[in-house]
CSV table of C-alpha atoms in Angstrom, one decimal:
chain,number,residue,atom,x,y,z
A,1,MET,CA,81.3,64.3,74.5
A,2,ASP,CA,79.6,61.4,72.7
A,3,VAL,CA,81.3,58.0,72.4
A,4,SER,CA,82.4,58.4,68.8
A,5,LYS,CA,84.2,61.6,69.5
A,6,LYS,CA,86.0,60.0,72.4
A,7,ARG,CA,87.4,57.0,70.4
A,8,ILE,CA,90.8,57.1,68.8
A,9,VAL,CA,92.6,54.2,67.1
A,10,VAL,CA,96.4,54.3,67.2
A,11,LYS,CA,98.4,52.2,64.8
A,12,VAL,CA,102.0,51.5,65.4
A,13,GLY,CA,104.3,49.9,62.9
A,14,THR,CA,107.1,47.4,63.3
A,15,SER,CA,109.8,50.0,62.6
A,16,THR,CA,108.5,52.2,65.5
A,17,ILE,CA,108.7,49.5,68.2
A,18,THR,CA,111.9,47.7,67.1
A,19,ASN,CA,115.5,48.9,66.4
A,20,GLU,CA,117.5,48.2,63.3
A,21,SER,CA,118.6,44.8,64.5
A,22,GLY,CA,115.0,43.7,65.1
A,23,ASN,CA,115.2,43.9,68.9
A,24,ILE,CA,112.2,45.4,70.8
A,25,ASP,CA,112.8,49.0,71.5
A,26,ILE,CA,111.6,49.0,75.1
A,27,ARG,CA,112.1,52.8,75.5
A,28,ALA,CA,109.9,53.5,72.5
A,29,ILE,CA,107.2,51.2,73.7
A,30,ASP,CA,107.3,52.7,77.1
A,31,HIS,CA,106.9,56.2,75.6
A,32,LEU,CA,104.0,55.0,73.5
A,33,CYS,CA,102.2,53.4,76.5
A,34,ARG,CA,102.7,56.5,78.6
A,35,ALA,CA,101.2,58.8,75.9
A,36,ILE,CA,98.2,56.5,75.3
A,37,SER,CA,97.6,56.2,79.0
A,38,GLY,CA,97.8,60.0,79.5
A,39,VAL,CA,95.3,60.6,76.7
A,40,GLU,CA,93.0,58.0,78.0
A,41,ASN,CA,93.2,59.7,81.4
A,42,LYS,CA,91.7,62.8,79.7
A,43,GLY,CA,88.5,60.9,78.9
A,44,TYR,CA,89.3,59.3,75.6
A,45,ASP,CA,88.9,55.6,74.5
A,46,LEU,CA,92.0,54.3,72.9
A,47,VAL,CA,92.5,51.2,70.7
A,48,LEU,CA,96.0,50.2,69.8
A,49,VAL,CA,96.7,48.3,66.5
A,50,SER,CA,100.3,47.0,66.8
A,51,SER,CA,102.5,45.4,64.2
A,52,GLY,CA,105.7,43.7,65.0
A,53,ALA,CA,105.0,40.1,66.0
A,54,ILE,CA,106.9,38.4,63.1
A,55,ALA,CA,109.9,40.7,63.4
A,56,VAL,CA,110.1,40.3,67.2
A,57,GLY,CA,109.6,36.6,67.0
A,58,ALA,CA,112.2,36.1,64.3
A,59,ASN,CA,114.7,38.0,66.5
A,60,LYS,CA,113.8,36.0,69.6
A,61,MET,CA,114.2,32.8,67.6
A,62,ARG,CA,117.6,34.0,66.6
A,63,LEU,CA,116.8,33.6,62.9
A,64,ALA,CA,119.5,35.1,60.6
A,65,GLN,CA,116.8,37.0,58.6
A,66,LYS,CA,113.1,37.6,58.5
A,67,PRO,CA,111.5,34.3,57.5
A,68,LYS,CA,110.1,33.8,54.0
A,69,GLU,CA,108.2,30.4,54.4
A,70,ILE,CA,104.6,30.8,55.6
A,71,ARG,CA,105.1,28.1,58.4
A,72,MET,CA,108.2,30.0,59.7
A,73,LYS,CA,106.4,33.3,59.5
A,74,GLN,CA,103.5,31.8,61.5
A,75,ALA,CA,105.9,30.3,64.1
A,76,ALA,CA,107.7,33.7,64.4
A,77,ALA,CA,104.3,35.4,64.8
A,78,ALA,CA,103.3,33.0,67.6
A,79,VAL,CA,106.5,33.6,69.5
A,80,GLY,CA,106.6,37.4,68.8
A,81,GLN,CA,103.0,38.0,69.7
A,82,THR,CA,103.5,36.5,73.2
A,83,GLU,CA,106.6,38.7,73.7
A,84,LEU,CA,104.8,41.9,72.6
A,85,MET,CA,101.7,41.3,74.8
A,86,HIS,CA,104.0,40.6,77.8
A,87,LEU,CA,105.6,43.9,77.3
A,88,TYR,CA,102.4,45.9,76.6
A,89,ASP,CA,100.8,44.3,79.7
A,90,LYS,CA,103.8,45.2,81.9
A,91,LEU,CA,104.4,48.7,80.6
A,92,PHE,CA,100.7,49.8,80.5
A,93,GLY,CA,100.4,48.3,84.0
A,94,GLU,CA,103.1,50.8,85.1
A,95,TYR,CA,100.6,53.6,84.2
A,96,ASN,CA,97.7,51.7,85.9
A,97,ARG,CA,96.1,50.6,82.7
A,98,MET,CA,94.7,47.2,81.8
A,99,VAL,CA,95.0,45.7,78.3
A,100,GLY,CA,93.2,43.0,76.3
A,101,GLN,CA,94.4,41.1,73.2
A,102,ILE,CA,92.3,40.8,70.0
A,103,LEU,CA,93.7,38.9,67.0
A,104,LEU,CA,91.7,39.2,63.8
A,105,ASP,CA,91.4,37.6,60.4
A,106,ASN,CA,89.2,38.6,57.5
A,107,GLU,CA,86.3,36.3,58.6
A,108,ASP,CA,86.0,38.2,61.9
A,109,ILE,CA,85.0,41.3,59.9
A,110,ALA,CA,83.2,39.6,56.9
A,111,ASP,CA,81.0,37.2,58.8
A,112,PRO,CA,77.9,39.0,60.3
A,113,VAL,CA,77.7,36.9,63.5
A,114,ARG,CA,81.4,37.1,64.3
A,115,SER,CA,81.5,40.8,63.4
A,116,ARG,CA,78.6,41.5,65.8
A,117,ASN,CA,80.3,39.5,68.6
A,118,LEU,CA,83.6,41.3,67.9
A,119,LYS,CA,82.0,44.7,68.1
A,120,ASN,CA,80.4,43.7,71.4
A,121,THR,CA,83.9,42.7,72.7
A,122,PHE,CA,85.4,46.0,71.7
A,123,ASP,CA,82.6,47.9,73.4
A,124,ALA,CA,82.8,45.9,76.6
A,125,LEU,CA,86.6,46.4,76.8
A,126,LEU,CA,86.3,50.2,76.2
A,127,GLU,CA,83.4,50.6,78.5
A,128,ASN,CA,85.5,49.1,81.3
A,129,HIS,CA,88.5,51.3,80.4
A,130,ILE,CA,90.6,48.4,79.1
A,131,ILE,CA,92.8,49.1,76.1
A,132,PRO,CA,92.3,46.6,73.2
A,133,ILE,CA,95.6,45.7,71.5
A,134,VAL,CA,94.8,44.4,68.0
A,135,ASN,CA,96.9,42.5,65.5
A,136,GLU,CA,96.3,40.2,62.6
A,137,ASN,CA,96.1,36.6,63.6
A,138,ASP,CA,99.2,35.6,61.6
A,139,SER,CA,100.0,32.5,63.6
A,140,VAL,CA,96.8,30.8,62.4
A,141,SER,CA,95.6,32.7,59.3
A,142,HIS,CA,98.1,32.6,56.5
A,143,ALA,CA,95.7,34.6,54.3
A,144,GLU,CA,96.6,37.7,56.3
A,145,ILE,CA,100.3,37.2,55.7
A,146,GLU,CA,100.5,36.9,51.9
A,147,SER,CA,97.4,35.4,50.4
A,148,GLU,CA,95.5,37.1,47.5
A,149,LYS,CA,92.4,36.6,49.6
A,150,LYS,CA,93.5,38.8,52.5
A,151,LEU,CA,91.2,41.6,53.5
A,152,PHE,CA,93.5,43.9,55.3
A,153,SER,CA,96.6,43.8,53.0
A,154,ASP,CA,98.6,45.4,55.9
A,155,ASN,CA,98.1,46.5,59.4
A,156,ASP,CA,97.6,50.0,58.1
A,157,MET,CA,94.4,48.8,56.4
A,158,LEU,CA,93.6,46.7,59.5
A,159,SER,CA,93.7,49.9,61.6
A,160,ALA,CA,91.3,51.6,59.2
A,161,TYR,CA,88.8,48.7,59.4
A,162,VAL,CA,89.1,48.7,63.2
A,163,ALA,CA,88.6,52.5,63.4
A,164,ALA,CA,85.4,52.2,61.3
A,165,PHE,CA,84.3,49.2,63.2
A,166,CYS,CA,84.7,50.9,66.6
A,167,GLY,CA,83.1,54.1,65.5
A,168,ALA,CA,86.3,56.1,66.1
A,169,SER,CA,86.6,59.8,65.2
A,170,LYS,CA,90.3,59.6,64.6
A,171,LEU,CA,92.9,57.2,63.3
A,172,VAL,CA,96.5,58.0,64.1
A,173,ILE,CA,99.1,56.0,62.1
A,174,PHE,CA,102.5,56.2,63.6
A,175,SER,CA,105.2,55.7,61.0
A,176,ASP,CA,109.0,56.0,60.7
A,177,ILE,CA,108.5,59.3,58.9
A,178,ASP,CA,106.9,62.7,59.9
A,179,GLY,CA,104.0,62.4,57.4
A,180,LEU,CA,103.3,62.5,53.7
A,181,TYR,CA,105.9,64.4,51.6
A,182,ASP,CA,105.6,65.8,48.1
A,183,GLY,CA,108.7,63.7,47.2
A,184,ASN,CA,110.9,61.0,48.8
A,185,PRO,CA,112.7,62.8,51.7
A,186,GLN,CA,115.3,60.0,51.8
A,187,THR,CA,116.5,60.9,48.4
A,188,ASN,CA,115.3,64.5,47.9
A,189,PRO,CA,116.4,66.9,50.6
A,190,ASP,CA,114.0,69.5,49.2
A,191,ALA,CA,110.9,67.4,49.7
A,192,GLN,CA,108.2,69.2,51.7
A,193,LEU,CA,105.8,67.8,54.3
A,194,ILE,CA,102.1,68.0,53.2
A,195,SER,CA,100.2,69.1,56.3
A,196,ARG,CA,96.6,68.7,55.0
A,197,VAL,CA,95.0,66.5,52.4
A,198,GLU,CA,91.4,67.0,51.4
A,199,ASP,CA,91.3,64.4,48.6
A,200,ILE,CA,93.5,61.4,47.9
A,201,THR,CA,94.1,61.7,44.2
A,202,ASP,CA,96.0,59.4,41.8
A,203,GLU,CA,98.7,62.1,41.6
A,204,LEU,CA,99.1,61.9,45.4
A,205,LYS,CA,99.3,58.1,45.3
A,206,SER,CA,102.1,58.3,42.7
A,207,VAL,CA,104.2,60.2,45.1
A,208,ALA,CA,104.0,57.4,47.7
A,209,SER,CA,106.8,54.9,47.5
A,210,GLY,CA,107.8,51.7,49.3
A,211,SER,CA,108.5,50.9,52.9
A,212,GLY,CA,111.0,53.1,54.6
A,213,SER,CA,112.2,50.1,56.7
A,214,ASN,CA,113.1,46.5,56.0
A,215,ARG,CA,111.4,45.5,59.3
A,216,GLY,CA,107.9,46.5,58.2
A,217,THR,CA,105.6,45.2,55.4
A,218,GLY,CA,103.9,48.4,54.3
A,219,GLY,CA,104.9,51.8,53.0
A,220,MET,CA,103.3,55.1,52.4
A,221,ILE,CA,101.0,53.7,49.7
A,222,THR,CA,99.3,51.3,52.2
A,223,LYS,CA,98.8,54.3,54.5
A,224,LEU,CA,97.2,56.2,51.8
A,225,GLU,CA,94.9,53.3,51.1
A,226,ALA,CA,94.0,53.1,54.8
A,227,ALA,CA,93.4,56.9,54.9
A,228,GLU,CA,91.2,56.7,51.8
A,229,TYR,CA,89.0,54.0,53.4
A,230,ALA,CA,88.8,55.7,56.8
A,231,THR,CA,88.0,59.2,55.5
A,232,ARG,CA,85.2,57.8,53.5
A,233,LYS,CA,83.8,56.4,56.8
A,234,GLY,CA,83.9,59.9,58.3
A,235,ILE,CA,87.2,59.4,60.2
A,236,ASP,CA,90.0,61.9,60.4
A,237,VAL,CA,93.4,60.2,59.7
A,238,LEU,CA,96.8,61.5,60.8
A,239,ILE,CA,100.1,60.1,59.8
A,240,THR,CA,103.0,61.2,62.0
A,241,ASN,CA,106.3,60.0,63.5
A,242,GLY,CA,106.0,57.1,65.9
A,243,LYS,CA,109.2,58.1,67.7
A,244,LYS,CA,107.3,61.0,69.1
A,245,PRO,CA,104.1,59.4,70.6
A,246,GLU,CA,103.6,62.4,72.9
A,247,MET,CA,102.2,64.2,69.9
A,248,LEU,CA,99.0,62.4,70.7
A,249,TYR,CA,98.4,65.3,73.1
A,250,ASP,CA,98.8,67.8,70.3
A,251,ILE,CA,96.4,65.8,68.2
A,252,ILE,CA,93.6,65.9,70.7
A,253,GLU,CA,94.3,69.6,71.2
A,254,LYS,CA,93.9,70.0,67.4
A,255,LYS,CA,97.4,71.3,66.8
A,256,LYS,CA,99.1,70.9,63.4
A,257,VAL,CA,100.8,67.5,63.5
A,258,GLY,CA,102.2,65.4,60.6
A,259,THR,CA,99.7,64.9,57.7
A,260,LEU,CA,96.0,65.2,58.3
A,261,PHE,CA,93.6,63.5,55.9
A,262,VAL,CA,90.3,65.2,56.4
A,263,ALA,CA,87.2,63.0,56.9
A,264,LYS,CA,84.4,63.1,54.4
A,265,GLU,CA,81.1,64.3,55.6
């Protein structure tokens, strides 16, 4: 199995690792860490792109609501990122796995020298069986929170860039929904799950609606944008329910899970 076939990027959203009140869902993170560790034990390289820093930080700071000012968002990100990494380090450690933190902004990808150094860091971590945990560098770079100049737009797109950057064969986006439906399942009980997508058309994009949770920043449309980018780079993309991380085993066994966006040749 060549390196590219072994590499999988997993993106987890805020709504997957927190509960409705914004507190960290420790059980959900433990299940995620266990599943990732188990798949890595089968010979795969795993990269985790994790949202949640601002929401977790806001809750730990006992803010009444998610902050709107940039400086408060950055403060919450600084507090929350520390909390997240503490938990990831502890829980992955329970499964004898080591983790490393990588915080990115658009310059890390756009600048050739920084990009080359970053790729070397990813390769070194993965070669030593260390799981990179990636997030936007929100505590420093306001551009990645809400500027028009931001490159990633959302952690969904960040995960697509990371997957292409690492030479991954698969990008798994864990969401708060089972996949892409032909309608809004929250308002239409007859909406059907779309299991396979060969082409992301304008019609398909029109089906996508906003975020399913008030704790995240993206919705299905950002996931479609990420899938469009990644599939053009030859990467299969799967969107599935983050509350069932054990489906990673089904994914590597090529069973039907969630919505598969087929990579372009």
